Amino acid sequence: MRKRPTSLLNTLFKSLLLPGIIAAFLGVFIVYSIVKEEYDELQDIALASKAHLMLQLLEAQNEIADISVMQDGLNPLSFELDLIDGDELTVFWVLDAAEDVILRSPDADQALLSARVKGAIVTAHGYRIADAINPDASLTVVTATPMAERDEALREVLISVTIGFILLGIFVAIAAYLAVRRSAAVIADLSTEIKTKDAYDLSPIDRKNTFAEIEPAIDTVDMLMARLDATLTAERAFATNAAHELRTPVAICLAHVQRLKTKLTNLDTSQSAVEIEEGLKRLTRLIERLLQMSRAQSGLGVAAVKADITPVIKLLLRELRERVPSPDQLVVKEPEGIWISDVDPDAIGIILNNLFDNALKHASGDAPMTVDASTRGRIVISNDCAPLAAADLENIKQRFSRNATRSEGFGLGLSIVQELCKQSGSTLELSSPQKGKARGFSAALTLVVSDPL
């Protein structure tokens, strides 16, 4: 089973998305680490500053002996009551030289004081603890602030940074997706442009939407198409020139044989002349088919300007009537109205003449040949014959394939018709037996027509 090709758009987008996600996580981690470090440093400085400020204030009062008397009413940090919430207030202790508490805040917990480390800032019981000691160690101030406030601030910073990176990631992802999609669209347009190239259009690729990185590949494709175009042109020119060059000598030989046949009296010799004449006529038909095939391969199918094709069809039908020995052997329903189409008139002539030849050549039985062009844009050619097997019906569509070995055809007619139908967007449906009958063969040609202006 063929593996499904990988999408360029998905590959590029995934390649950009994964590094973007990793970069976002690293960005959040780096920003959080830096902010936490700097914020903790600022908070620790503020906590230590409060302890030193209180120490200087108490020393300036020079009333150390009376501090114990004022401990119920004295709170140097009472200003915080109007600034921050109660669960975020700074607690403190004032110690004497013997490490006895001579002043403390109302909600100070003795367990926090026990966790204090002299000269250091530590974290214990959900608090950050710092101290300040005067030079003679006669007075010590210990301060502690709850960690909840700084943890909340860091959480908000982390959430804000994360949201910011998510929004940035979304915008970057959208921008990357649109950019990659535009780039992929350019490559898709280039693929579509290359896909339109075939044996009838090998012109250089339009480079208005290409990238510099793709230019070498386009140069290679253009070079290959130029070489292929030169080869196909030489092949078509050889076939056309050869057919044209053969027409004149074959026609001259045929004329000489016909003149010779009228002068011969010996039956055996006359029969030989008849056989030579038939062979030359068959060669003439082969040359005509080769010329048609050459024209079909040159891209004859589509005309430059749309026009009414009903006059062409009616002319071909009049020529068909002249080819049928008896009027009873042909039933024609002519087209009505105007059929506006871009199918080349010469292509229509080649298509219908080949279908008419095929019907006349293989018709057998009593039923007449019918050409029904009464339906707009659709022509059905039918003839009476023994029904074809499904394999035979499929086989006659191939080039140089004939329904019967004794047939005078060359197996080129239907292949030329299919080639021109493909070029012009028309469709050819072959069926045997005819619909609703046990015998017969029908070819339904559907042309691309538009409404008249």
Short mmCIF file of C-alpha atoms in Angstrom, two decimals, residues 25-448:
data_model
loop_
_atom_site.label_atom_id
_atom_site.label_comp_id
_atom_site.label_asym_id
_atom_site.label_seq_id
_atom_site.Cartn_x
_atom_site.Cartn_y
_atom_site.Cartn_z
CA PHE A 25 8.47 27.21 28.99
CA LEU A 26 12.10 28.34 29.20
CA GLY A 27 11.01 31.98 29.02
CA VAL A 28 8.49 31.56 31.84
CA PHE A 29 11.06 29.73 33.98
CA ILE A 30 13.78 32.33 33.39
CA VAL A 31 11.47 35.30 34.04
CA TYR A 32 10.05 33.67 37.18
CA SER A 33 13.53 32.83 38.52
CA ILE A 34 14.87 36.34 37.94
CA VAL A 35 11.78 38.06 39.37
CA LYS A 36 11.75 35.77 42.42
CA GLU A 37 15.42 36.37 43.12
CA GLU A 38 15.15 40.14 42.74
CA TYR A 39 11.85 40.38 44.62
CA ASP A 40 13.14 38.26 47.52
CA GLU A 41 16.22 40.46 47.67
CA LEU A 42 14.10 43.62 47.81
CA GLN A 43 11.80 42.17 50.48
CA ASP A 44 14.77 41.00 52.57
CA ILE A 45 16.32 44.46 52.34
CA ALA A 46 13.01 46.00 53.40
CA LEU A 47 12.70 43.56 56.31
CA ALA A 48 16.26 44.21 57.52
CA SER A 49 15.75 47.96 57.05
CA LYS A 50 12.72 47.86 59.36
CA ALA A 51 14.80 46.16 62.05
CA HIS A 52 17.64 48.70 61.73
CA LEU A 53 15.18 51.62 61.62
CA MET A 54 13.48 50.44 64.79
CA LEU A 55 16.87 49.97 66.46
CA GLN A 56 17.94 53.52 65.61
CA LEU A 57 14.63 54.97 66.78
CA LEU A 58 14.86 53.18 70.12
CA GLU A 59 18.48 54.23 70.61
CA ALA A 60 17.58 57.83 69.79
CA GLN A 61 14.93 57.90 72.47
CA ASN A 62 17.54 56.84 74.98
CA GLU A 63 14.76 55.40 77.12
CA ILE A 64 15.72 51.80 77.02
CA ALA A 65 15.09 51.26 80.71
CA ASP A 66 11.47 52.37 80.33
CA ILE A 67 10.65 50.29 77.22
CA SER A 68 9.20 47.44 79.25
CA VAL A 69 6.78 49.81 80.83
CA MET A 70 5.53 51.02 77.42
CA GLN A 71 5.31 47.63 75.72
CA ASP A 72 1.54 47.56 75.83
CA GLY A 73 1.18 50.82 73.98
CA LEU A 74 4.38 51.16 72.01
CA ASN A 75 4.41 49.80 68.42
CA PRO A 76 6.85 51.57 66.10
CA LEU A 77 5.29 49.76 63.10
CA SER A 78 1.72 50.78 63.84
CA PHE A 79 1.66 52.74 60.54
CA GLU A 80 1.35 49.40 58.70
CA LEU A 81 -2.18 49.00 60.07
CA ASP A 82 -3.43 51.53 57.51
CA LEU A 83 -1.35 50.20 54.63
CA ILE A 84 -1.57 46.42 54.53
CA ASP A 85 -3.89 43.61 55.62
CA GLY A 86 -3.74 42.22 59.12
CA ASP A 87 -2.34 38.84 58.06
CA GLU A 88 0.55 40.56 56.32
CA LEU A 89 1.73 42.80 59.20
CA THR A 90 5.34 42.75 60.35
CA VAL A 91 5.88 41.35 63.85
CA PHE A 92 8.91 42.31 65.98
CA TRP A 93 10.72 41.71 69.26
CA VAL A 94 13.09 43.98 71.15
CA LEU A 95 15.68 42.10 73.21
CA ASP A 96 18.13 43.30 75.82
CA ALA A 97 21.72 42.20 76.26
CA ALA A 98 20.60 39.01 78.02
CA GLU A 99 18.30 38.13 75.07
CA ASP A 100 15.22 38.79 77.17
CA VAL A 101 12.18 40.29 75.45
CA ILE A 102 11.55 43.82 76.63
CA LEU A 103 9.13 44.80 73.84
CA ARG A 104 7.19 42.91 71.20
CA SER A 105 4.27 43.35 68.87
CA PRO A 106 0.87 42.07 70.07
CA ASP A 107 0.70 39.09 67.66
CA ALA A 108 4.34 38.01 67.87
CA ASP A 109 4.76 34.23 68.21
CA GLN A 110 7.50 32.96 70.48
CA ALA A 111 8.18 30.07 68.07
CA LEU A 112 9.29 32.55 65.44
CA LEU A 113 11.75 34.14 67.85
CA SER A 114 13.19 30.72 68.69
CA ALA A 115 13.79 30.06 64.98
CA ARG A 116 15.84 33.24 64.60
CA VAL A 117 19.51 32.98 63.58
CA LYS A 118 21.75 35.87 64.69
CA GLY A 119 23.02 38.02 61.85
CA ALA A 120 21.17 36.08 59.17
CA ILE A 121 17.83 36.19 57.36
CA VAL A 122 15.99 32.87 57.58
CA THR A 123 12.60 31.41 56.75
CA ALA A 124 10.64 29.48 59.39
CA HIS A 125 6.99 28.70 60.12
CA GLY A 126 5.87 30.64 57.02
CA TYR A 127 7.74 33.82 58.00
CA ARG A 128 10.90 35.57 56.88
CA ILE A 129 12.98 36.55 59.97
CA ALA A 130 15.77 39.17 60.28
CA ASP A 131 17.48 41.02 63.15
CA ALA A 132 19.54 44.14 63.89
CA ILE A 133 22.02 44.46 66.83
CA ASN A 134 23.54 47.70 68.10
CA PRO A 135 27.35 47.94 68.41
CA ASP A 136 27.55 47.13 72.13
CA ALA A 137 24.98 44.31 71.80
CA SER A 138 22.84 45.89 74.47
CA LEU A 139 19.80 46.01 72.25
CA THR A 140 18.52 43.68 69.53
CA VAL A 141 15.50 44.12 67.24
CA VAL A 142 14.04 41.05 65.50
CA THR A 143 11.50 41.50 62.68
CA ALA A 144 9.46 38.93 60.78
CA THR A 145 7.05 39.19 57.86
CA PRO A 146 4.72 36.45 56.59
CA MET A 147 5.73 34.74 53.36
CA ALA A 148 2.13 34.69 52.16
CA GLU A 149 2.32 38.19 50.70
CA ARG A 150 5.51 37.65 48.72
CA ASP A 151 4.32 34.16 47.62
CA GLU A 152 1.09 35.70 46.39
CA ALA A 153 3.00 38.37 44.50
CA LEU A 154 5.24 35.74 42.88
CA ARG A 155 2.19 33.66 41.96
CA GLU A 156 0.62 36.66 40.30
CA VAL A 157 3.85 37.35 38.45
CA LEU A 158 4.04 33.71 37.34
CA ILE A 159 0.41 33.72 36.20
CA SER A 160 0.83 37.03 34.38
CA VAL A 161 4.02 35.92 32.66
CA THR A 162 2.43 32.59 31.70
CA ILE A 163 -0.65 34.31 30.27
CA GLY A 164 1.59 36.74 28.44
CA PHE A 165 3.63 33.93 26.90
CA ILE A 166 0.46 32.02 26.02
CA LEU A 167 -0.97 35.06 24.24
CA LEU A 168 2.38 35.68 22.57
CA GLY A 169 2.54 32.01 21.61
CA ILE A 170 -0.97 32.16 20.13
CA PHE A 171 -0.10 35.25 18.08
CA VAL A 172 3.22 33.73 16.97
CA ALA A 173 1.50 30.43 16.12
CA ILE A 174 -1.16 32.23 14.08
CA ALA A 175 1.46 34.34 12.32
CA ALA A 176 3.63 31.29 11.67
CA TYR A 177 0.66 29.30 10.40
CA LEU A 178 -0.37 32.08 8.04
CA ALA A 179 3.19 32.57 6.82
CA VAL A 180 3.71 28.85 6.29
CA ARG A 181 0.31 28.57 4.66
CA ARG A 182 1.15 31.39 2.26
CA SER A 183 4.45 29.71 1.44
CA ALA A 184 2.72 26.36 0.96
CA ALA A 185 0.09 28.07 -1.22
CA VAL A 186 2.86 29.39 -3.46
CA ILE A 187 4.24 25.87 -3.83
CA ALA A 188 0.70 24.54 -4.43
CA ASP A 189 0.20 27.15 -7.16
CA LEU A 190 3.50 26.11 -8.67
CA SER A 191 2.39 22.46 -8.58
CA THR A 192 -0.88 23.42 -10.27
CA GLU A 193 1.06 25.33 -12.91
CA ILE A 194 3.29 22.32 -13.58
CA LYS A 195 0.26 20.02 -13.59
CA THR A 196 -1.26 21.97 -16.49
CA LYS A 197 1.69 21.12 -18.68
CA ASP A 198 1.14 18.34 -21.19
CA ALA A 199 2.10 17.36 -24.69
CA TYR A 200 0.19 20.40 -26.04
CA ASP A 201 1.58 22.99 -23.63
CA LEU A 202 5.28 22.75 -22.77
CA SER A 203 5.83 26.48 -22.36
CA PRO A 204 8.13 27.69 -19.53
CA ILE A 205 6.68 27.69 -16.03
CA ASP A 206 5.33 31.00 -14.72
CA ARG A 207 7.70 32.14 -11.96
CA LYS A 208 5.77 35.04 -10.48
CA ASN A 209 5.03 33.13 -7.25
CA THR A 210 8.22 31.12 -6.80
CA PHE A 211 11.00 31.28 -4.21
CA ALA A 212 14.69 31.65 -4.91
CA GLU A 213 15.32 28.20 -3.41
CA ILE A 214 12.98 26.58 -5.94
CA GLU A 215 14.45 28.34 -8.99
CA PRO A 216 17.04 25.61 -9.73
CA ALA A 217 14.34 22.92 -9.76
CA ILE A 218 12.17 25.05 -12.06
CA ASP A 219 15.16 25.61 -14.36
CA THR A 220 15.61 21.84 -14.58
CA VAL A 221 11.91 21.25 -15.32
CA ASP A 222 11.90 23.98 -17.97
CA MET A 223 14.98 22.47 -19.61
CA LEU A 224 13.39 19.00 -19.64
CA MET A 225 10.15 20.38 -21.10
CA ALA A 226 12.09 22.29 -23.77
CA ARG A 227 13.90 19.12 -24.79
CA LEU A 228 10.64 17.16 -24.76
CA ASP A 229 8.91 19.85 -26.81
CA ALA A 230 11.70 19.76 -29.38
CA THR A 231 11.46 15.96 -29.57
CA LEU A 232 7.66 15.97 -29.94
CA THR A 233 7.79 18.76 -32.51
CA ALA A 234 10.34 16.83 -34.57
CA GLU A 235 8.23 13.67 -34.30
CA ARG A 236 5.05 15.43 -35.38
CA ALA A 237 6.84 17.25 -38.17
CA PHE A 238 8.26 13.97 -39.46
CA ALA A 239 4.84 12.28 -39.43
CA THR A 240 3.17 15.26 -41.10
CA ASN A 241 5.87 15.76 -43.70
CA ALA A 242 6.08 12.05 -44.44
CA ALA A 243 2.32 11.84 -44.92
CA HIS A 244 2.27 14.92 -47.14
CA GLU A 245 5.17 13.67 -49.21
CA LEU A 246 3.49 10.29 -49.68
CA ARG A 247 0.15 11.71 -50.79
CA THR A 248 1.36 12.93 -54.18
CA PRO A 249 3.25 9.81 -55.34
CA VAL A 250 0.46 7.55 -54.08
CA ALA A 251 -2.12 9.64 -55.94
CA ILE A 252 -0.02 9.49 -59.10
CA CYS A 253 0.39 5.72 -58.77
CA LEU A 254 -3.35 5.32 -58.21
CA ALA A 255 -4.13 7.38 -61.32
CA HIS A 256 -1.70 5.33 -63.43
CA VAL A 257 -3.16 2.06 -62.17
CA GLN A 258 -6.70 3.24 -62.93
CA ARG A 259 -5.66 4.24 -66.45
CA LEU A 260 -3.85 0.94 -66.89
CA LYS A 261 -6.90 -0.99 -65.70
CA THR A 262 -9.04 0.51 -68.45
CA LYS A 263 -6.57 -0.69 -71.11
CA LEU A 264 -6.13 -4.25 -69.87
CA THR A 265 -8.15 -7.01 -71.51
CA ASN A 266 -6.66 -10.05 -69.80
CA LEU A 267 -8.80 -11.01 -66.80
CA ASP A 268 -5.89 -12.12 -64.62
CA THR A 269 -3.95 -8.98 -65.34
CA SER A 270 -7.05 -6.82 -64.78
CA GLN A 271 -7.64 -8.51 -61.42
CA SER A 272 -4.06 -7.73 -60.41
CA ALA A 273 -4.61 -4.10 -61.35
CA VAL A 274 -7.80 -4.03 -59.25
CA GLU A 275 -5.90 -5.40 -56.25
CA ILE A 276 -3.18 -2.81 -56.73
CA GLU A 277 -5.83 -0.10 -56.92
CA GLU A 278 -7.45 -1.27 -53.70
CA GLY A 279 -4.07 -1.36 -51.97
CA LEU A 280 -3.29 2.19 -53.09
CA LYS A 281 -6.72 3.40 -51.93
CA ARG A 282 -6.11 1.77 -48.55
CA LEU A 283 -2.72 3.46 -48.38
CA THR A 284 -4.41 6.78 -49.18
CA ARG A 285 -6.83 6.27 -46.28
CA LEU A 286 -3.90 5.41 -43.99
CA ILE A 287 -2.10 8.60 -44.99
CA GLU A 288 -5.30 10.57 -44.29
CA ARG A 289 -5.55 8.99 -40.80
CA LEU A 290 -1.89 9.75 -40.09
CA LEU A 291 -2.46 13.39 -41.03
CA GLN A 292 -5.50 13.50 -38.74
CA MET A 293 -3.51 11.94 -35.92
CA SER A 294 -0.74 14.48 -36.43
CA ARG A 295 -3.24 17.33 -36.27
CA ALA A 296 -4.84 15.86 -33.16
CA GLN A 297 -1.44 15.58 -31.44
CA SER A 298 -0.70 19.21 -32.25
CA GLY A 299 -3.59 20.33 -30.02
CA LEU A 300 -6.33 20.97 -32.55
CA GLY A 301 -9.22 20.41 -30.14
CA VAL A 302 -9.96 23.94 -28.87
CA ALA A 303 -10.56 27.04 -30.96
CA ALA A 304 -9.41 30.50 -29.91
CA VAL A 305 -12.95 31.96 -30.14
CA LYS A 306 -16.29 30.40 -29.32
CA ALA A 307 -18.73 30.12 -32.22
CA ASP A 308 -21.91 28.41 -33.38
CA ILE A 309 -21.01 24.87 -34.50
CA THR A 310 -24.41 23.82 -35.87
CA PRO A 311 -23.57 24.90 -39.48
CA VAL A 312 -20.50 22.63 -39.38
CA ILE A 313 -22.57 19.71 -38.09
CA LYS A 314 -25.28 20.22 -40.73
CA LEU A 315 -22.64 20.35 -43.49
CA LEU A 316 -21.14 17.06 -42.30
CA LEU A 317 -24.60 15.49 -42.20
CA ARG A 318 -25.25 16.55 -45.83
CA GLU A 319 -21.94 14.97 -46.84
CA LEU A 320 -22.93 11.81 -44.98
CA ARG A 321 -26.20 11.55 -46.93
CA GLU A 322 -24.21 11.63 -50.18
CA ARG A 323 -22.04 8.73 -48.99
CA VAL A 324 -25.00 6.46 -48.16
CA PRO A 325 -26.15 4.44 -51.20
CA SER A 326 -29.85 4.53 -50.29
CA PRO A 327 -31.79 7.14 -48.27
CA ASP A 328 -33.52 4.30 -46.45
CA GLN A 329 -30.22 3.25 -44.90
CA LEU A 330 -29.84 6.52 -42.98
CA VAL A 331 -32.02 8.33 -40.42
CA VAL A 332 -30.86 11.83 -39.45
CA LYS A 333 -32.19 14.18 -36.79
CA GLU A 334 -30.49 17.51 -37.39
CA PRO A 335 -29.49 19.94 -34.61
CA GLU A 336 -31.79 22.80 -33.74
CA GLY A 337 -31.01 26.23 -32.43
CA ILE A 338 -27.54 27.61 -31.77
CA TRP A 339 -24.72 25.58 -30.21
CA ILE A 340 -22.04 27.96 -28.93
CA SER A 341 -18.82 26.04 -28.32
CA ASP A 342 -15.04 26.49 -28.31
CA VAL A 343 -14.49 23.11 -29.99
CA ASP A 344 -12.51 23.72 -33.17
CA PRO A 345 -14.63 23.19 -36.34
CA ASP A 346 -11.85 21.11 -37.91
CA ALA A 347 -11.79 18.93 -34.80
CA ILE A 348 -15.57 18.44 -35.05
CA GLY A 349 -15.12 17.44 -38.67
CA ILE A 350 -12.45 14.87 -37.83
CA ILE A 351 -14.46 13.49 -34.90
CA LEU A 352 -17.76 13.10 -36.75
CA ASN A 353 -16.23 11.80 -39.98
CA ASN A 354 -14.37 9.10 -38.08
CA LEU A 355 -17.54 8.14 -36.20
CA PHE A 356 -19.51 8.11 -39.47
CA ASP A 357 -16.83 5.97 -41.16
CA ASN A 358 -16.85 3.56 -38.25
CA ALA A 359 -20.67 3.21 -38.39
CA LEU A 360 -20.76 2.73 -42.17
CA LYS A 361 -17.89 0.28 -42.15
CA HIS A 362 -19.28 -2.03 -39.48
CA ALA A 363 -23.02 -1.70 -40.13
CA SER A 364 -24.82 -4.98 -40.84
CA GLY A 365 -28.40 -6.12 -40.66
CA ASP A 366 -31.59 -4.47 -41.82
CA ALA A 367 -31.83 -1.53 -39.38
CA PRO A 368 -30.66 1.80 -40.84
CA MET A 369 -27.81 3.87 -39.47
CA THR A 370 -29.09 6.74 -37.31
CA VAL A 371 -27.56 10.09 -36.39
CA ASP A 372 -29.50 11.86 -33.64
CA ALA A 373 -28.42 15.47 -33.03
CA SER A 374 -31.78 16.69 -31.75
CA THR A 375 -30.50 17.06 -28.18
CA ARG A 376 -28.49 20.21 -27.65
CA GLY A 377 -24.78 19.47 -27.37
CA ARG A 378 -25.19 15.72 -27.90
CA ILE A 379 -24.83 13.62 -31.06
CA VAL A 380 -25.55 9.88 -31.06
CA ILE A 381 -24.41 7.75 -34.01
CA SER A 382 -25.88 4.23 -34.09
CA ASN A 383 -25.60 1.30 -36.49
CA ASP A 384 -26.95 -2.23 -36.60
CA CYS A 385 -24.44 -5.03 -36.00
CA ALA A 386 -23.83 -8.06 -33.81
CA PRO A 387 -23.32 -7.00 -30.17
CA LEU A 388 -19.73 -6.59 -28.99
CA ALA A 389 -18.35 -8.25 -25.90
CA ALA A 390 -17.28 -5.94 -23.07
CA ALA A 391 -13.60 -6.77 -23.68
CA ASP A 392 -13.92 -6.01 -27.39
CA LEU A 393 -15.72 -2.75 -26.65
CA GLU A 394 -12.85 -1.68 -24.42
CA ASN A 395 -10.23 -2.93 -26.85
CA ILE A 396 -11.39 -0.86 -29.82
CA LYS A 397 -10.62 2.33 -27.90
CA GLN A 398 -6.91 1.54 -28.11
CA ARG A 399 -4.74 2.75 -30.97
CA PHE A 400 -4.19 0.28 -33.86
CA SER A 401 -6.90 -1.98 -32.43
CA ARG A 402 -9.67 -3.24 -34.74
CA ASN A 403 -12.87 -5.14 -34.06
CA ALA A 404 -12.25 -7.67 -36.83
CA THR A 405 -9.08 -8.78 -38.51
CA ARG A 406 -10.72 -8.45 -41.92
CA SER A 407 -11.69 -4.87 -41.32
CA GLU A 408 -10.25 -2.36 -43.76
CA GLY A 409 -9.62 0.12 -40.96
CA PHE A 410 -6.33 0.79 -39.22
CA GLY A 411 -7.47 1.08 -35.62
CA LEU A 412 -6.76 4.82 -35.53
CA GLY A 413 -10.20 6.42 -35.91
CA LEU A 414 -11.56 6.03 -32.40
CA SER A 415 -8.20 6.81 -30.78
CA ILE A 416 -8.05 10.07 -32.78
CA VAL A 417 -11.62 10.87 -31.72
CA GLN A 418 -10.80 10.25 -28.04
CA GLU A 419 -7.70 12.41 -28.26
CA LEU A 420 -9.64 15.36 -29.70
CA CYS A 421 -12.46 14.85 -27.17
CA LYS A 422 -9.92 14.98 -24.34
CA GLN A 423 -8.45 18.23 -25.66
CA SER A 424 -11.83 19.94 -26.11
CA GLY A 425 -13.44 18.69 -22.89
CA SER A 426 -15.96 16.60 -24.81
CA THR A 427 -16.91 13.03 -23.88
CA LEU A 428 -17.40 9.92 -25.99
CA GLU A 429 -19.51 7.02 -24.73
CA LEU A 430 -19.44 3.71 -26.61
CA SER A 431 -22.08 1.06 -25.98
CA SER A 432 -23.04 -2.27 -27.49
CA PRO A 433 -25.72 -3.45 -27.81
CA GLN A 434 -27.76 -0.29 -28.18
CA LYS A 435 -29.87 0.68 -25.19
CA GLY A 436 -33.13 -1.25 -25.18
CA LYS A 437 -32.00 -3.56 -28.00
CA ALA A 438 -30.22 -6.88 -28.35
CA ARG A 439 -28.00 -5.75 -31.24
CA GLY A 440 -26.20 -2.72 -32.51
CA PHE A 441 -23.47 -0.27 -31.61
CA SER A 442 -23.76 3.40 -30.62
CA ALA A 443 -21.32 6.24 -30.03
CA ALA A 444 -22.63 9.20 -28.02
CA LEU A 445 -20.64 12.41 -28.39
CA THR A 446 -21.29 15.14 -25.81
CA LEU A 447 -19.83 18.53 -26.72
CA VAL A 448 -19.20 21.42 -24.35
#
